[in-house]
Amino acid sequence: MLHLTAPALLLVALALFTAGPAMASPDDVVRDCADDGFVEIGRHSRSDLQQARNRIPADLDAYSDCKAQINEALDNPRAGVALNKDGFPGGDGSGGGGSGGDGSGGDGSGSGSGSGGSAGQDEPSAEEEQRAAAAVERKRQLARKDTESLLGERNVKPGTAGALAPADTANGISLPLLLAIIALVLGLAAGVVVALGRRNPELFAGTLGRLPFLRGRDFPPPVRRR
């Protein structure tokens, strides 16, 4: 009975060992890119990456660079290689040396001991730092595209103001608007003065005659209503 149980347990162990990679699919690659706009290197197999290029939805392909991300993951020499917890290839390692044996012979004796060192984690290289910076820039560009699509592709520049923006005035009114209001008030005042001069030429003749723009002008007599 035992010689039948051992092979069965071995098959179960092999099935559990291969269950993780088998569950991965090209759709997982698409979901990985749709989540944050990036394809994690070392998470997917080359076969899944190749199949995922033809399974990108049309809307995701239009508003993201998932296809370029997948191609970049395929071109990376670490594609399909598992990464450590920090996101870089490599891991922790340690080793210990053995101890020497004691011996004696004749009039002398000797003893020896040794210990091994430990290997530290791999430091990120300059190329990996550049890739991380490029990934941040791509993420910023994708966020900008999403904002432009929400605004209807209008060119909105923050900080710009129109004609009604507060300028150097103390009350917050822009200078062009203030000048327009002054011109309107002066025009209304001039119209009122001219109208009063026409209605009462005797009363306003002396005062209006002193104004530069009305000097020498004769006001018509008022119209009497019957």
Short mmCIF file of C-alpha atoms in Angstrom, two decimals:
data_model
loop_
_atom_site.label_atom_id
_atom_site.label_comp_id
_atom_site.label_asym_id
_atom_site.label_seq_id
_atom_site.Cartn_x
_atom_site.Cartn_y
_atom_site.Cartn_z
CA MET A 1 0.00 0.00 0.00
CA LEU A 2 2.88 2.37 0.80
CA HIS A 3 4.50 1.89 -2.59
CA LEU A 4 1.25 3.16 -4.22
CA THR A 5 0.83 6.14 -1.87
CA ALA A 6 4.30 7.61 -2.44
CA PRO A 7 3.87 8.19 -6.22
CA ALA A 8 0.42 9.68 -5.62
CA LEU A 9 1.80 12.16 -3.09
CA LEU A 10 4.57 13.05 -5.52
CA LEU A 11 2.04 13.82 -8.26
CA VAL A 12 0.00 16.00 -5.88
CA ALA A 13 3.13 17.92 -4.89
CA LEU A 14 4.05 18.51 -8.54
CA ALA A 15 0.52 19.70 -9.30
CA LEU A 16 0.61 22.18 -6.42
CA PHE A 17 4.04 23.40 -7.49
CA THR A 18 2.89 24.13 -11.04
CA ALA A 19 -0.53 25.51 -10.08
CA GLY A 20 0.71 29.07 -9.62
CA PRO A 21 2.24 29.55 -13.10
CA ALA A 22 -0.59 27.64 -14.73
CA MET A 23 -3.18 30.05 -13.33
CA ALA A 24 -1.48 32.97 -15.05
CA SER A 25 -2.96 33.95 -18.39
CA PRO A 26 -2.67 36.69 -21.03
CA ASP A 27 -5.71 38.34 -19.45
CA ASP A 28 -3.68 38.80 -16.26
CA VAL A 29 -1.14 40.77 -18.31
CA VAL A 30 -3.89 43.05 -19.64
CA ARG A 31 -5.32 43.55 -16.14
CA ASP A 32 -1.86 44.30 -14.78
CA CYS A 33 -1.37 47.06 -17.35
CA ALA A 34 -4.91 48.42 -16.96
CA ASP A 35 -4.47 48.81 -13.19
CA ASP A 36 -1.58 51.29 -13.23
CA GLY A 37 -0.40 51.54 -16.85
CA PHE A 38 2.63 49.29 -16.33
CA VAL A 39 3.50 45.63 -16.86
CA GLU A 40 5.44 44.19 -13.96
CA ILE A 41 8.58 42.47 -15.19
CA GLY A 42 9.09 38.97 -13.83
CA ARG A 43 5.41 38.43 -13.05
CA HIS A 44 4.28 37.00 -16.38
CA SER A 45 5.74 34.43 -18.72
CA ARG A 46 6.91 35.27 -22.22
CA SER A 47 4.09 33.20 -23.71
CA ASP A 48 1.46 35.19 -21.79
CA LEU A 49 3.11 38.46 -22.81
CA GLN A 50 3.11 37.49 -26.48
CA GLN A 51 -0.55 36.45 -26.41
CA ALA A 52 -1.61 39.51 -24.42
CA ARG A 53 -0.55 41.86 -27.22
CA ASN A 54 -3.49 40.63 -29.32
CA ARG A 55 -6.00 40.75 -26.44
CA ILE A 56 -5.83 44.42 -25.51
CA PRO A 57 -9.32 46.00 -25.69
CA ALA A 58 -9.76 48.81 -28.19
CA ASP A 59 -10.51 51.49 -25.58
CA LEU A 60 -7.53 50.49 -23.44
CA ASP A 61 -5.28 50.47 -26.49
CA ALA A 62 -6.46 53.98 -27.44
CA TYR A 63 -5.92 55.64 -24.07
CA SER A 64 -2.82 53.76 -22.83
CA ASP A 65 0.50 52.43 -24.02
CA CYS A 66 -0.07 48.86 -22.82
CA LYS A 67 1.15 47.41 -26.10
CA ALA A 68 4.41 49.33 -25.79
CA GLN A 69 4.70 48.19 -22.18
CA ILE A 70 4.27 44.56 -23.20
CA ASN A 71 6.84 44.90 -25.98
CA GLU A 72 9.24 46.49 -23.54
CA ALA A 73 8.71 43.64 -21.10
CA LEU A 74 9.41 41.12 -23.86
CA ASP A 75 12.59 42.93 -24.87
CA ASN A 76 13.82 42.96 -21.29
CA PRO A 77 16.31 40.13 -20.64
CA ARG A 78 14.67 39.55 -17.26
CA ALA A 79 11.25 38.80 -18.76
CA GLY A 80 9.87 35.73 -17.04
CA VAL A 81 12.52 35.87 -14.29
CA ALA A 82 11.13 36.17 -10.77
CA LEU A 83 12.07 39.30 -8.84
CA ASN A 84 12.76 39.68 -5.15
CA LYS A 85 10.63 41.63 -2.67
CA ASP A 86 12.30 44.92 -3.65
CA GLY A 87 11.45 44.45 -7.34
CA PHE A 88 14.99 43.63 -8.47
CA PRO A 89 16.50 40.31 -9.50
CA GLY A 90 18.57 38.61 -6.84
CA GLY A 91 18.11 37.67 -3.22
CA ASP A 92 19.72 37.23 0.17
CA GLY A 93 22.37 34.65 0.70
CA SER A 94 24.53 33.58 3.51
CA GLY A 95 27.09 30.92 3.96
CA GLY A 96 29.12 29.58 6.79
CA GLY A 97 32.50 28.00 6.75
CA GLY A 98 33.49 24.80 8.44
CA SER A 99 35.71 24.38 11.42
CA GLY A 100 39.10 22.86 11.16
CA GLY A 101 40.02 19.69 12.95
CA ASP A 102 42.34 19.36 15.89
CA GLY A 103 45.38 17.21 15.56
CA SER A 104 48.53 16.34 17.42
CA GLY A 105 51.68 14.62 16.43
CA GLY A 106 55.05 14.40 18.07
CA ASP A 107 55.69 17.45 20.16
CA GLY A 108 53.28 19.86 18.27
CA SER A 109 49.57 20.42 18.07
CA GLY A 110 47.37 22.67 15.88
CA SER A 111 43.80 23.77 15.43
CA GLY A 112 41.95 25.80 12.78
CA SER A 113 38.55 27.40 12.26
CA GLY A 114 36.89 29.41 9.50
CA SER A 115 33.61 31.19 8.77
CA GLY A 116 32.05 32.33 5.51
CA GLY A 117 30.61 35.70 4.66
CA SER A 118 27.11 36.68 3.66
CA ALA A 119 26.08 38.14 0.35
CA GLY A 120 23.98 41.25 0.48
CA GLN A 121 21.14 42.29 -1.74
CA ASP A 122 21.89 43.55 -5.20
CA GLU A 123 21.84 47.33 -5.44
CA PRO A 124 19.73 48.85 -8.24
CA SER A 125 21.85 49.78 -11.21
CA ALA A 126 21.78 53.06 -13.11
CA GLU A 127 19.73 51.45 -15.88
CA GLU A 128 17.09 50.31 -13.39
CA GLU A 129 16.93 53.78 -11.87
CA GLN A 130 16.42 55.27 -15.34
CA ARG A 131 13.65 52.77 -16.01
CA ALA A 132 11.96 53.73 -12.74
CA ALA A 133 12.17 57.43 -13.64
CA ALA A 134 10.77 56.70 -17.11
CA ALA A 135 7.92 54.74 -15.54
CA VAL A 136 7.02 57.70 -13.33
CA GLU A 137 7.06 60.01 -16.37
CA ARG A 138 4.79 57.64 -18.34
CA LYS A 139 2.40 57.52 -15.42
CA ARG A 140 2.29 61.33 -15.32
CA GLN A 141 1.60 61.49 -19.07
CA LEU A 142 -1.22 58.94 -18.76
CA ALA A 143 -2.79 60.98 -15.97
CA ARG A 144 -2.55 64.08 -18.16
CA LYS A 145 -4.26 62.25 -21.04
CA ASP A 146 -7.08 61.20 -18.71
CA THR A 147 -7.52 64.80 -17.55
CA GLU A 148 -7.61 66.10 -21.14
CA SER A 149 -10.20 63.49 -22.08
CA LEU A 150 -12.39 64.56 -19.14
CA LEU A 151 -12.09 68.22 -20.16
CA GLY A 152 -13.06 67.48 -23.74
CA GLU A 153 -9.53 67.96 -25.06
CA ARG A 154 -9.61 71.67 -24.26
CA ASN A 155 -6.30 73.42 -23.79
CA VAL A 156 -6.61 74.60 -20.21
CA LYS A 157 -3.62 76.41 -18.73
CA PRO A 158 -3.79 76.89 -14.98
CA GLY A 159 -2.92 80.36 -13.77
CA THR A 160 -4.12 82.20 -16.88
CA ALA A 161 -6.85 84.81 -16.46
CA GLY A 162 -9.14 86.66 -18.77
CA ALA A 163 -10.09 90.30 -19.07
CA LEU A 164 -11.94 90.19 -15.74
CA ALA A 165 -8.96 88.93 -13.77
CA PRO A 166 -7.88 91.06 -10.81
CA ALA A 167 -4.98 93.30 -11.79
CA ASP A 168 -3.30 95.99 -9.74
CA THR A 169 -6.49 97.60 -8.45
CA ALA A 170 -7.17 97.60 -4.74
CA ASN A 171 -10.81 96.50 -5.07
CA GLY A 172 -10.04 93.51 -7.27
CA ILE A 173 -11.44 95.00 -10.52
CA SER A 174 -9.25 94.70 -13.57
CA LEU A 175 -7.87 97.85 -15.15
CA PRO A 176 -9.65 97.43 -18.55
CA LEU A 177 -12.99 96.96 -16.81
CA LEU A 178 -12.39 99.98 -14.59
CA LEU A 179 -11.58 102.18 -17.59
CA ALA A 180 -14.70 100.98 -19.39
CA ILE A 181 -16.85 101.87 -16.37
CA ILE A 182 -15.29 105.35 -16.13
CA ALA A 183 -15.86 105.98 -19.84
CA LEU A 184 -19.48 104.87 -19.51
CA VAL A 185 -20.08 107.17 -16.54
CA LEU A 186 -18.50 110.13 -18.32
CA GLY A 187 -20.58 109.47 -21.42
CA LEU A 188 -23.78 109.33 -19.36
CA ALA A 189 -22.84 112.52 -17.53
CA ALA A 190 -22.15 114.34 -20.78
CA GLY A 191 -25.48 113.19 -22.17
CA VAL A 192 -27.32 114.42 -19.08
CA VAL A 193 -25.58 117.80 -19.24
CA VAL A 194 -26.40 118.24 -22.91
CA ALA A 195 -30.02 117.26 -22.33
CA LEU A 196 -30.36 119.73 -19.46
CA GLY A 197 -28.74 122.46 -21.56
CA ARG A 198 -31.27 121.95 -24.30
CA ARG A 199 -34.16 122.12 -21.88
CA ASN A 200 -32.89 125.18 -19.99
CA PRO A 201 -30.49 127.13 -22.20
CA GLU A 202 -30.77 130.32 -20.13
CA LEU A 203 -29.93 128.56 -16.88
CA PHE A 204 -26.99 126.49 -18.17
CA ALA A 205 -25.67 128.83 -20.86
CA GLY A 206 -23.08 130.42 -18.59
CA THR A 207 -21.96 127.17 -16.96
CA LEU A 208 -21.95 125.04 -20.10
CA GLY A 209 -20.24 127.76 -22.07
CA ARG A 210 -17.19 127.40 -19.89
CA LEU A 211 -16.71 123.74 -20.78
CA PRO A 212 -13.98 123.27 -23.42
CA PHE A 213 -15.92 120.86 -25.59
CA LEU A 214 -19.11 123.02 -25.48
CA ARG A 215 -17.50 126.46 -25.77
CA GLY A 216 -19.11 128.56 -28.49
CA ARG A 217 -22.01 126.18 -28.97
CA ASP A 218 -25.55 127.51 -29.11
CA PHE A 219 -28.24 125.41 -27.55
CA PRO A 220 -31.56 125.37 -29.38
CA PRO A 221 -34.55 126.79 -27.59
CA PRO A 222 -36.66 124.35 -25.65
CA VAL A 223 -39.65 122.82 -27.33
CA ARG A 224 -42.85 123.98 -25.77
CA ARG A 225 -45.65 121.49 -25.57
CA ARG A 226 -49.12 122.65 -26.42
#
